[in-house]
Amino acid sequence: MITQVIDKSRSTPQVLVENKISYAGPESELSIYDTYQKADRVQLKSDQLLFCAMVTGKKIMHSDVDNFDSDFLPHESFIMTPNSQVEIDFPTAQLSKPTTCLALEISKDRINQVADTLNAQQTLDKTFGHWQYHHNLVHTHHNTQTQAVLNRIVQIYGENHTERSAMISLAVSELVIRLLHHQTREFLLSFCQKDPEINGLTAVVNYIEQHLSEHLDIDSLARLACMSRTKFFNAFKQHMGCSPIAFQQQRRLYTAANLLKAGKTVTQCCFELGFMNTSHFSRCFKQFYGYSPSQYKMRQLNS
């Protein structure tokens, strides 16, 4: 979907490194970047939050924040904090096979508006404060839900009708909500690594992380959290954005993607993470990432 829309918008490139096509929207701007030749240490900076999604090719991202150096591949997102700067290498870009990335610039006001709406509707545990954007880099795999939002955003920005602004606003808000949920989840996970017993919820998250290959019992998790079953289930879903079973499955698949990226076979990933058979594992992986494990691994190797 994204590649089809981008192909229609392309024209003869004006520059060979980070050729840019931009579309304006309410409190946001979508840009499509194509690079047609190898390049090193190309600087990128934005005064707003910048949500970047790889489409084709490979980048290597460098940031002084936390000494970050990492490959950036298709089906992954890289989120830059406002007023931050990164440097980018393009090791595989070619005139016939450009490295393509889309970047969505979202205003601070829009992020604060979405966070305020979430805070008015629901509150987090006092340990973790309230819904807000944390100023740190985010590098993560896409799931099919995030990919679907990005597909809609790219398509809507290229349209020209009276409802365009309203539809962009809704789609961007959904993307921000997913970002805030992701950051809250990562915040909880980091808490678990430092102090898994800080409260009942972190104890449960830590337990799930340590038992990805095992069957979960909700009543046992509720007792570990020192909550009733209903209170625990609601609290977990509020903080993590899904049920405990769904969270375990997502963490399994996230771990599987990293293991595939590190060179493990599909069979090794399947049984190491507790899936019953490779067919079931492949179906779950494709439903979550949009590619089968074999396709995903091949894309990583060829990037």
PDB file of C-alpha atoms in Angstrom:
ATOM      1  CA  MET A   1       0.000   0.000   0.000  1.00  0.00           C
ATOM      2  CA  ILE A   2       2.636   2.568   1.034  1.00  0.00           C
ATOM      3  CA  THR A   3       4.947   1.719  -1.860  1.00  0.00           C
ATOM      4  CA  GLN A   4       2.067   2.046  -4.349  1.00  0.00           C
ATOM      5  CA  VAL A   5       1.144   5.525  -3.084  1.00  0.00           C
ATOM      6  CA  ILE A   6       4.785   6.607  -3.059  1.00  0.00           C
ATOM      7  CA  ASP A   7       5.357   5.338  -6.608  1.00  0.00           C
ATOM      8  CA  LYS A   8       2.500   7.558  -7.812  1.00  0.00           C
ATOM      9  CA  SER A   9       3.935  10.626  -6.069  1.00  0.00           C
ATOM     10  CA  ARG A  10       7.477  10.200  -7.399  1.00  0.00           C
ATOM     11  CA  SER A  11       8.891  12.441 -10.083  1.00  0.00           C
ATOM     12  CA  THR A  12      12.410  13.001 -11.383  1.00  0.00           C
ATOM     13  CA  PRO A  13      14.568  13.478  -8.251  1.00  0.00           C
ATOM     14  CA  GLN A  14      16.028  16.928  -7.692  1.00  0.00           C
ATOM     15  CA  VAL A  15      18.773  15.599  -5.400  1.00  0.00           C
ATOM     16  CA  LEU A  16      20.241  12.116  -4.946  1.00  0.00           C
ATOM     17  CA  VAL A  17      20.493  12.124  -1.141  1.00  0.00           C
ATOM     18  CA  GLU A  18      17.270  12.578   0.851  1.00  0.00           C
ATOM     19  CA  ASN A  19      15.149  13.821  -2.064  1.00  0.00           C
ATOM     20  CA  LYS A  20      12.040  15.113  -0.286  1.00  0.00           C
ATOM     21  CA  ILE A  21       8.344  15.285  -1.202  1.00  0.00           C
ATOM     22  CA  SER A  22       6.128  16.875   1.484  1.00  0.00           C
ATOM     23  CA  TYR A  23       2.390  17.088   2.211  1.00  0.00           C
ATOM     24  CA  ALA A  24       1.008  19.538   4.785  1.00  0.00           C
ATOM     25  CA  GLY A  25      -1.714  18.609   7.269  1.00  0.00           C
ATOM     26  CA  PRO A  26      -3.262  19.980  10.474  1.00  0.00           C
ATOM     27  CA  GLU A  27      -0.450  20.307  13.074  1.00  0.00           C
ATOM     28  CA  SER A  28       1.553  17.744  11.110  1.00  0.00           C
ATOM     29  CA  GLU A  29       3.501  17.251   7.901  1.00  0.00           C
ATOM     30  CA  LEU A  30       4.252  14.074   5.958  1.00  0.00           C
ATOM     31  CA  SER A  31       7.497  13.827   3.985  1.00  0.00           C
ATOM     32  CA  ILE A  32       8.751  11.030   1.761  1.00  0.00           C
ATOM     33  CA  TYR A  33      12.536  10.764   1.477  1.00  0.00           C
ATOM     34  CA  ASP A  34      14.304   8.899  -1.339  1.00  0.00           C
ATOM     35  CA  THR A  35      18.087   8.421  -1.426  1.00  0.00           C
ATOM     36  CA  TYR A  36      19.634   7.229  -4.690  1.00  0.00           C
ATOM     37  CA  GLN A  37      23.312   6.882  -3.791  1.00  0.00           C
ATOM     38  CA  LYS A  38      25.432   5.730  -0.865  1.00  0.00           C
ATOM     39  CA  ALA A  39      26.105   8.399   1.732  1.00  0.00           C
ATOM     40  CA  ASP A  40      27.423   8.699   5.282  1.00  0.00           C
ATOM     41  CA  ARG A  41      26.612  10.878   8.270  1.00  0.00           C
ATOM     42  CA  VAL A  42      23.742  12.819   6.696  1.00  0.00           C
ATOM     43  CA  GLN A  43      22.213  15.034   9.405  1.00  0.00           C
ATOM     44  CA  LEU A  44      18.505  15.108  10.222  1.00  0.00           C
ATOM     45  CA  LYS A  45      16.896  17.438  12.747  1.00  0.00           C
ATOM     46  CA  SER A  46      13.352  18.553  13.546  1.00  0.00           C
ATOM     47  CA  ASP A  47      11.928  20.968  16.112  1.00  0.00           C
ATOM     48  CA  GLN A  48       8.854  18.705  16.428  1.00  0.00           C
ATOM     49  CA  LEU A  49       8.449  15.013  17.168  1.00  0.00           C
ATOM     50  CA  LEU A  50       9.412  13.068  14.040  1.00  0.00           C
ATOM     51  CA  PHE A  51       7.942   9.622  13.425  1.00  0.00           C
ATOM     52  CA  CYS A  52      10.045   7.861  10.762  1.00  0.00           C
ATOM     53  CA  ALA A  53       9.071   4.585   9.093  1.00  0.00           C
ATOM     54  CA  MET A  54      11.341   2.663   6.734  1.00  0.00           C
ATOM     55  CA  VAL A  55       9.786   1.582   3.439  1.00  0.00           C
ATOM     56  CA  THR A  56      12.668   0.141   1.393  1.00  0.00           C
ATOM     57  CA  GLY A  57      16.421  -0.252   1.783  1.00  0.00           C
ATOM     58  CA  LYS A  58      18.537   0.234   4.869  1.00  0.00           C
ATOM     59  CA  LYS A  59      19.750   3.119   7.016  1.00  0.00           C
ATOM     60  CA  ILE A  60      22.160   3.165   9.923  1.00  0.00           C
ATOM     61  CA  MET A  61      21.078   5.688  12.542  1.00  0.00           C
ATOM     62  CA  HIS A  62      23.536   7.432  14.876  1.00  0.00           C
ATOM     63  CA  SER A  63      22.656   9.604  17.855  1.00  0.00           C
ATOM     64  CA  ASP A  64      24.665  11.005  20.745  1.00  0.00           C
ATOM     65  CA  VAL A  65      21.658  10.212  22.974  1.00  0.00           C
ATOM     66  CA  ASP A  66      22.535   6.980  24.812  1.00  0.00           C
ATOM     67  CA  ASN A  67      25.287   6.412  22.204  1.00  0.00           C
ATOM     68  CA  PHE A  68      22.650   5.047  19.835  1.00  0.00           C
ATOM     69  CA  ASP A  69      23.880   3.247  16.691  1.00  0.00           C
ATOM     70  CA  SER A  70      21.499   0.873  14.953  1.00  0.00           C
ATOM     71  CA  ASP A  71      20.331  -0.455  11.601  1.00  0.00           C
ATOM     72  CA  PHE A  72      16.954   0.891  10.501  1.00  0.00           C
ATOM     73  CA  LEU A  73      15.093  -1.539   8.235  1.00  0.00           C
ATOM     74  CA  PRO A  74      11.668  -1.876   6.556  1.00  0.00           C
ATOM     75  CA  HIS A  75       8.773  -2.530   8.916  1.00  0.00           C
ATOM     76  CA  GLU A  76      10.487  -0.571  11.681  1.00  0.00           C
ATOM     77  CA  SER A  77       9.875   2.858  13.209  1.00  0.00           C
ATOM     78  CA  PHE A  78      12.362   5.362  14.573  1.00  0.00           C
ATOM     79  CA  ILE A  79      10.930   8.225  16.618  1.00  0.00           C
ATOM     80  CA  MET A  80      13.005  11.347  17.196  1.00  0.00           C
ATOM     81  CA  THR A  81      12.330  13.666  20.099  1.00  0.00           C
ATOM     82  CA  PRO A  82      11.714  17.386  19.411  1.00  0.00           C
ATOM     83  CA  ASN A  83      14.919  19.396  18.792  1.00  0.00           C
ATOM     84  CA  SER A  84      17.071  16.273  18.618  1.00  0.00           C
ATOM     85  CA  GLN A  85      19.488  15.389  15.834  1.00  0.00           C
ATOM     86  CA  VAL A  86      20.617  12.140  14.247  1.00  0.00           C
ATOM     87  CA  GLU A  87      23.148  11.244  11.578  1.00  0.00           C
ATOM     88  CA  ILE A  88      22.289   8.689   8.915  1.00  0.00           C
ATOM     89  CA  ASP A  89      24.307   6.325   6.714  1.00  0.00           C
ATOM     90  CA  PHE A  90      22.852   4.937   3.476  1.00  0.00           C
ATOM     91  CA  PRO A  91      24.963   1.820   2.756  1.00  0.00           C
ATOM     92  CA  THR A  92      22.750   0.197   0.095  1.00  0.00           C
ATOM     93  CA  ALA A  93      21.152   3.113  -1.801  1.00  0.00           C
ATOM     94  CA  GLN A  94      21.252   2.890  -5.595  1.00  0.00           C
ATOM     95  CA  LEU A  95      19.766   4.918  -8.446  1.00  0.00           C
ATOM     96  CA  SER A  96      17.676   1.925  -9.516  1.00  0.00           C
ATOM     97  CA  LYS A  97      16.876   0.864  -5.948  1.00  0.00           C
ATOM     98  CA  PRO A  98      16.480   3.895  -3.670  1.00  0.00           C
ATOM     99  CA  THR A  99      16.346   3.807   0.106  1.00  0.00           C
ATOM    100  CA  THR A 100      12.922   5.180   1.016  1.00  0.00           C
ATOM    101  CA  CYS A 101      11.592   6.427   4.329  1.00  0.00           C
ATOM    102  CA  LEU A 102       8.494   8.359   5.317  1.00  0.00           C
ATOM    103  CA  ALA A 103       8.656  10.927   8.110  1.00  0.00           C
ATOM    104  CA  LEU A 104       5.642  12.355   9.909  1.00  0.00           C
ATOM    105  CA  GLU A 105       6.305  15.574  11.824  1.00  0.00           C
ATOM    106  CA  ILE A 106       3.789  15.988  14.667  1.00  0.00           C
ATOM    107  CA  SER A 107       3.470  19.191  16.677  1.00  0.00           C
ATOM    108  CA  LYS A 108       4.005  19.233  20.432  1.00  0.00           C
ATOM    109  CA  ASP A 109       0.534  20.734  20.824  1.00  0.00           C
ATOM    110  CA  ARG A 110      -1.086  17.741  19.126  1.00  0.00           C
ATOM    111  CA  ILE A 111       0.800  15.297  21.364  1.00  0.00           C
ATOM    112  CA  ASN A 112      -0.202  17.242  24.484  1.00  0.00           C
ATOM    113  CA  GLN A 113      -3.835  17.370  23.338  1.00  0.00           C
ATOM    114  CA  VAL A 114      -3.947  13.599  22.908  1.00  0.00           C
ATOM    115  CA  ALA A 115      -2.241  13.034  26.283  1.00  0.00           C
ATOM    116  CA  ASP A 116      -4.708  15.409  27.989  1.00  0.00           C
ATOM    117  CA  THR A 117      -7.623  13.492  26.461  1.00  0.00           C
ATOM    118  CA  LEU A 118      -6.235  10.200  27.761  1.00  0.00           C
ATOM    119  CA  ASN A 119      -5.657  11.695  31.202  1.00  0.00           C
ATOM    120  CA  ALA A 120      -9.258  12.943  31.325  1.00  0.00           C
ATOM    121  CA  GLN A 121     -10.571   9.500  30.443  1.00  0.00           C
ATOM    122  CA  GLN A 122      -8.247   7.291  32.475  1.00  0.00           C
ATOM    123  CA  THR A 123      -5.453   7.611  35.012  1.00  0.00           C
ATOM    124  CA  LEU A 124      -2.297   5.577  35.420  1.00  0.00           C
ATOM    125  CA  ASP A 125      -0.953   4.089  38.631  1.00  0.00           C
ATOM    126  CA  LYS A 126       0.660   6.871  40.732  1.00  0.00           C
ATOM    127  CA  THR A 127       3.997   5.070  40.420  1.00  0.00           C
ATOM    128  CA  PHE A 128       4.066   5.863  36.716  1.00  0.00           C
ATOM    129  CA  GLY A 129       2.524   9.327  36.773  1.00  0.00           C
ATOM    130  CA  HIS A 130       0.114  10.319  34.014  1.00  0.00           C
ATOM    131  CA  TRP A 131      -0.036  10.068  30.238  1.00  0.00           C
ATOM    132  CA  GLN A 132       2.711  12.181  28.710  1.00  0.00           C
ATOM    133  CA  TYR A 133       5.353  12.019  26.023  1.00  0.00           C
ATOM    134  CA  HIS A 134       8.777  11.016  27.358  1.00  0.00           C
ATOM    135  CA  HIS A 135      11.677  12.636  25.552  1.00  0.00           C
ATOM    136  CA  ASN A 136      13.653   9.622  24.456  1.00  0.00           C
ATOM    137  CA  LEU A 137      14.416   7.916  21.165  1.00  0.00           C
ATOM    138  CA  VAL A 138      12.181   5.007  20.193  1.00  0.00           C
ATOM    139  CA  HIS A 139      13.216   2.269  17.759  1.00  0.00           C
ATOM    140  CA  THR A 140      10.708  -0.526  17.328  1.00  0.00           C
ATOM    141  CA  HIS A 141       9.192  -3.085  14.969  1.00  0.00           C
ATOM    142  CA  HIS A 142       5.851  -2.320  13.347  1.00  0.00           C
ATOM    143  CA  ASN A 143       2.891  -4.539  14.059  1.00  0.00           C
ATOM    144  CA  THR A 144       0.039  -4.829  11.570  1.00  0.00           C
ATOM    145  CA  GLN A 145      -2.047  -2.261  13.478  1.00  0.00           C
ATOM    146  CA  THR A 146       0.667   0.397  13.316  1.00  0.00           C
ATOM    147  CA  GLN A 147       1.299  -0.473   9.678  1.00  0.00           C
ATOM    148  CA  ALA A 148      -2.409  -0.085   8.910  1.00  0.00           C
ATOM    149  CA  VAL A 149      -2.420   3.409  10.499  1.00  0.00           C
ATOM    150  CA  LEU A 150       0.619   4.402   8.428  1.00  0.00           C
ATOM    151  CA  ASN A 151      -1.020   3.082   5.261  1.00  0.00           C
ATOM    152  CA  ARG A 152      -4.087   5.228   5.968  1.00  0.00           C
ATOM    153  CA  ILE A 153      -1.994   8.297   6.769  1.00  0.00           C
ATOM    154  CA  VAL A 154       0.014   8.090   3.539  1.00  0.00           C
ATOM    155  CA  GLN A 155      -3.131   7.568   1.492  1.00  0.00           C
ATOM    156  CA  ILE A 156      -5.091  10.388   3.175  1.00  0.00           C
ATOM    157  CA  TYR A 157      -2.280  12.952   2.837  1.00  0.00           C
ATOM    158  CA  GLY A 158      -2.234  12.345  -0.909  1.00  0.00           C
ATOM    159  CA  GLU A 159      -5.975  12.931  -1.263  1.00  0.00           C
ATOM    160  CA  ASN A 160      -7.760  16.206  -1.969  1.00  0.00           C
ATOM    161  CA  HIS A 161     -11.280  16.471  -0.572  1.00  0.00           C
ATOM    162  CA  THR A 162     -13.215  18.437   2.051  1.00  0.00           C
ATOM    163  CA  GLU A 163     -12.836  15.821   4.822  1.00  0.00           C
ATOM    164  CA  ARG A 164      -9.052  15.454   4.340  1.00  0.00           C
ATOM    165  CA  SER A 165      -7.987  17.540   7.360  1.00  0.00           C
ATOM    166  CA  ALA A 166     -10.409  15.817   9.732  1.00  0.00           C
ATOM    167  CA  MET A 167      -9.318  12.357   8.544  1.00  0.00           C
ATOM    168  CA  ILE A 168      -5.628  13.252   8.902  1.00  0.00           C
ATOM    169  CA  SER A 169      -6.283  14.557  12.413  1.00  0.00           C
ATOM    170  CA  LEU A 170      -7.965  11.314  13.461  1.00  0.00           C
ATOM    171  CA  ALA A 171      -5.265   9.093  11.966  1.00  0.00           C
ATOM    172  CA  VAL A 172      -2.414  11.119  13.501  1.00  0.00           C
ATOM    173  CA  SER A 173      -4.150  11.043  16.903  1.00  0.00           C
ATOM    174  CA  GLU A 174      -4.378   7.254  16.686  1.00  0.00           C
ATOM    175  CA  LEU A 175      -0.665   7.052  15.891  1.00  0.00           C
ATOM    176  CA  VAL A 176       0.150   9.292  18.891  1.00  0.00           C
ATOM    177  CA  ILE A 177      -1.992   7.126  21.187  1.00  0.00           C
ATOM    178  CA  ARG A 178      -0.069   4.055  20.040  1.00  0.00           C
ATOM    179  CA  LEU A 179       3.199   5.898  20.705  1.00  0.00           C
ATOM    180  CA  LEU A 180       2.118   6.879  24.223  1.00  0.00           C
ATOM    181  CA  HIS A 181       1.003   3.321  24.973  1.00  0.00           C
ATOM    182  CA  HIS A 182       4.310   2.002  23.644  1.00  0.00           C
ATOM    183  CA  GLN A 183       6.329   4.410  25.784  1.00  0.00           C
ATOM    184  CA  THR A 184       4.309   3.587  28.901  1.00  0.00           C
ATOM    185  CA  ARG A 185       4.865  -0.108  28.228  1.00  0.00           C
ATOM    186  CA  GLU A 186       8.606   0.383  27.762  1.00  0.00           C
ATOM    187  CA  PHE A 187       8.663   2.518  30.925  1.00  0.00           C
ATOM    188  CA  LEU A 188       7.053  -0.342  32.840  1.00  0.00           C
ATOM    189  CA  LEU A 189       9.471  -2.863  31.363  1.00  0.00           C
ATOM    190  CA  SER A 190      12.452  -0.743  32.394  1.00  0.00           C
ATOM    191  CA  PHE A 191      10.985  -0.488  35.912  1.00  0.00           C
ATOM    192  CA  CYS A 192      10.731  -4.276  36.001  1.00  0.00           C
ATOM    193  CA  GLN A 193      14.385  -4.683  35.108  1.00  0.00           C
ATOM    194  CA  LYS A 194      15.444  -2.321  37.895  1.00  0.00           C
ATOM    195  CA  ASP A 195      12.942  -3.263  40.594  1.00  0.00           C
ATOM    196  CA  PRO A 196      10.391  -5.940  39.610  1.00  0.00           C
ATOM    197  CA  GLU A 197       8.727  -5.801  43.041  1.00  0.00           C
ATOM    198  CA  ILE A 198       8.008  -2.056  43.062  1.00  0.00           C
ATOM    199  CA  ASN A 199       4.303  -2.863  42.833  1.00  0.00           C
ATOM    200  CA  GLY A 200       1.954  -5.666  41.842  1.00  0.00           C
ATOM    201  CA  LEU A 201       1.765  -4.701  38.181  1.00  0.00           C
ATOM    202  CA  THR A 202       5.520  -4.650  37.635  1.00  0.00           C
ATOM    203  CA  ALA A 203       5.766  -8.002  39.402  1.00  0.00           C
ATOM    204  CA  VAL A 204       3.300  -9.447  36.888  1.00  0.00           C
ATOM    205  CA  VAL A 205       5.020  -7.888  33.883  1.00  0.00           C
ATOM    206  CA  ASN A 206       8.359  -9.218  35.101  1.00  0.00           C
ATOM    207  CA  TYR A 207       6.840 -12.685  35.592  1.00  0.00           C
ATOM    208  CA  ILE A 208       5.471 -12.692  32.038  1.00  0.00           C
ATOM    209  CA  GLU A 209       8.833 -11.551  30.659  1.00  0.00           C
ATOM    210  CA  GLN A 210      10.556 -14.408  32.465  1.00  0.00           C
ATOM    211  CA  HIS A 211       7.982 -17.003  31.340  1.00  0.00           C
ATOM    212  CA  LEU A 212       7.315 -16.216  27.698  1.00  0.00           C
ATOM    213  CA  SER A 213       7.185 -19.872  26.699  1.00  0.00           C
ATOM    214  CA  GLU A 214       4.749 -20.924  29.460  1.00  0.00           C
ATOM    215  CA  HIS A 215       0.950 -20.905  29.766  1.00  0.00           C
ATOM    216  CA  LEU A 216      -0.397 -18.011  31.863  1.00  0.00           C
ATOM    217  CA  ASP A 217      -3.082 -18.352  34.515  1.00  0.00           C
ATOM    218  CA  ILE A 218      -4.975 -15.083  35.091  1.00  0.00           C
ATOM    219  CA  ASP A 219      -5.988 -15.988  38.661  1.00  0.00           C
ATOM    220  CA  SER A 220      -2.347 -16.632  39.583  1.00  0.00           C
ATOM    221  CA  LEU A 221      -1.300 -13.331  38.021  1.00  0.00           C
ATOM    222  CA  ALA A 222      -4.029 -11.492  39.943  1.00  0.00           C
ATOM    223  CA  ARG A 223      -2.768 -13.004  43.206  1.00  0.00           C
ATOM    224  CA  LEU A 224       0.788 -11.967  42.290  1.00  0.00           C
ATOM    225  CA  ALA A 225      -0.496  -8.418  41.717  1.00  0.00           C
ATOM    226  CA  CYS A 226      -2.442  -8.542  45.028  1.00  0.00           C
ATOM    227  CA  MET A 227      -5.646  -7.566  43.214  1.00  0.00           C
ATOM    228  CA  SER A 228      -8.987  -9.094  42.480  1.00  0.00           C
ATOM    229  CA  ARG A 229      -9.223 -10.711  39.054  1.00  0.00           C
ATOM    230  CA  THR A 230     -11.394  -7.902  37.653  1.00  0.00           C
ATOM    231  CA  LYS A 231      -9.297  -5.062  39.080  1.00  0.00           C
ATOM    232  CA  PHE A 232      -6.081  -6.696  37.884  1.00  0.00           C
ATOM    233  CA  PHE A 233      -7.391  -7.308  34.380  1.00  0.00           C
ATOM    234  CA  ASN A 234      -8.604  -3.710  34.041  1.00  0.00           C
ATOM    235  CA  ALA A 235      -5.399  -2.200  35.473  1.00  0.00           C
ATOM    236  CA  PHE A 236      -3.189  -4.313  33.236  1.00  0.00           C
ATOM    237  CA  LYS A 237      -5.149  -3.421  30.106  1.00  0.00           C
ATOM    238  CA  GLN A 238      -5.134   0.279  31.008  1.00  0.00           C
ATOM    239  CA  HIS A 239      -1.345   0.393  31.399  1.00  0.00           C
ATOM    240  CA  MET A 240      -0.285  -2.079  28.723  1.00  0.00           C
ATOM    241  CA  GLY A 241      -3.018  -1.503  26.163  1.00  0.00           C
ATOM    242  CA  CYS A 242      -4.006  -5.174  25.966  1.00  0.00           C
ATOM    243  CA  SER A 243      -4.784  -8.253  28.067  1.00  0.00           C
ATOM    244  CA  PRO A 244      -2.001 -10.217  29.823  1.00  0.00           C
ATOM    245  CA  ILE A 245      -2.359 -13.082  27.318  1.00  0.00           C
ATOM    246  CA  ALA A 246      -2.128 -10.701  24.356  1.00  0.00           C
ATOM    247  CA  PHE A 247       0.858  -8.957  25.964  1.00  0.00           C
ATOM    248  CA  GLN A 248       2.701 -12.254  26.374  1.00  0.00           C
ATOM    249  CA  GLN A 249       1.989 -13.107  22.734  1.00  0.00           C
ATOM    250  CA  GLN A 250       3.257  -9.717  21.567  1.00  0.00           C
ATOM    251  CA  ARG A 251       6.435 -10.091  23.614  1.00  0.00           C
ATOM    252  CA  ARG A 252       6.942 -13.577  22.196  1.00  0.00           C
ATOM    253  CA  LEU A 253       6.672 -12.262  18.654  1.00  0.00           C
ATOM    254  CA  TYR A 254       8.854  -9.241  19.394  1.00  0.00           C
ATOM    255  CA  THR A 255      11.505 -11.574  20.825  1.00  0.00           C
ATOM    256  CA  ALA A 256      11.110 -13.905  17.841  1.00  0.00           C
ATOM    257  CA  ALA A 257      11.777 -11.016  15.434  1.00  0.00           C
ATOM    258  CA  ASN A 258      14.990 -10.160  17.269  1.00  0.00           C
ATOM    259  CA  LEU A 259      16.069 -13.808  17.306  1.00  0.00           C
ATOM    260  CA  LEU A 260      15.430 -14.109  13.561  1.00  0.00           C
ATOM    261  CA  LYS A 261      17.378 -10.912  13.040  1.00  0.00           C
ATOM    262  CA  ALA A 262      20.242 -12.432  15.049  1.00  0.00           C
ATOM    263  CA  GLY A 263      20.324 -15.491  12.786  1.00  0.00           C
ATOM    264  CA  LYS A 264      18.228 -18.132  14.554  1.00  0.00           C
ATOM    265  CA  THR A 265      16.087 -20.456  12.460  1.00  0.00           C
ATOM    266  CA  VAL A 266      12.300 -20.320  12.334  1.00  0.00           C
ATOM    267  CA  THR A 267      12.126 -23.702  14.112  1.00  0.00           C
ATOM    268  CA  GLN A 268      14.456 -22.572  16.898  1.00  0.00           C
ATOM    269  CA  CYS A 269      12.403 -19.425  17.504  1.00  0.00           C
ATOM    270  CA  CYS A 270       9.149 -21.364  17.442  1.00  0.00           C
ATOM    271  CA  PHE A 271       9.944 -23.909  20.137  1.00  0.00           C
ATOM    272  CA  GLU A 272      12.175 -21.645  22.224  1.00  0.00           C
ATOM    273  CA  LEU A 273       9.204 -19.304  22.722  1.00  0.00           C
ATOM    274  CA  GLY A 274       6.611 -21.955  23.490  1.00  0.00           C
ATOM    275  CA  PHE A 275       4.650 -22.216  20.240  1.00  0.00           C
ATOM    276  CA  MET A 276       3.132 -25.627  19.568  1.00  0.00           C
ATOM    277  CA  ASN A 277       4.307 -25.953  15.968  1.00  0.00           C
ATOM    278  CA  THR A 278       5.934 -23.910  13.208  1.00  0.00           C
ATOM    279  CA  SER A 279       2.658 -23.494  11.286  1.00  0.00           C
ATOM    280  CA  HIS A 280       0.968 -21.843  14.270  1.00  0.00           C
ATOM    281  CA  PHE A 281       4.044 -19.707  14.924  1.00  0.00           C
ATOM    282  CA  SER A 282       4.183 -18.581  11.289  1.00  0.00           C
ATOM    283  CA  ARG A 283       0.482 -17.655  11.243  1.00  0.00           C
ATOM    284  CA  CYS A 284       0.804 -15.601  14.446  1.00  0.00           C
ATOM    285  CA  PHE A 285       3.982 -13.899  13.241  1.00  0.00           C
ATOM    286  CA  LYS A 286       2.484 -12.958   9.881  1.00  0.00           C
ATOM    287  CA  GLN A 287      -0.693 -11.658  11.520  1.00  0.00           C
ATOM    288  CA  PHE A 288       1.402  -9.427  13.805  1.00  0.00           C
ATOM    289  CA  TYR A 289       4.148  -8.229  11.433  1.00  0.00           C
ATOM    290  CA  GLY A 290       2.580  -8.677   8.007  1.00  0.00           C
ATOM    291  CA  TYR A 291       5.318 -11.090   6.890  1.00  0.00           C
ATOM    292  CA  SER A 292       5.973 -14.760   7.562  1.00  0.00           C
ATOM    293  CA  PRO A 293       9.045 -15.501   9.741  1.00  0.00           C
ATOM    294  CA  SER A 294      10.947 -16.700   6.660  1.00  0.00           C
ATOM    295  CA  GLN A 295      10.036 -13.576   4.687  1.00  0.00           C
ATOM    296  CA  TYR A 296      10.974 -11.363   7.617  1.00  0.00           C
ATOM    297  CA  LYS A 297      14.343 -13.047   8.031  1.00  0.00           C
ATOM    298  CA  MET A 298      15.057 -12.809   4.296  1.00  0.00           C
ATOM    299  CA  ARG A 299      14.238  -9.087   4.279  1.00  0.00           C
ATOM    300  CA  GLN A 300      16.690  -8.543   7.149  1.00  0.00           C
ATOM    301  CA  LEU A 301      19.426 -10.475   5.335  1.00  0.00           C
ATOM    302  CA  ASN A 302      18.876  -8.673   2.035  1.00  0.00           C
ATOM    303  CA  SER A 303      18.730  -5.167   3.504  1.00  0.00           C
TER     304      SER A 303
END
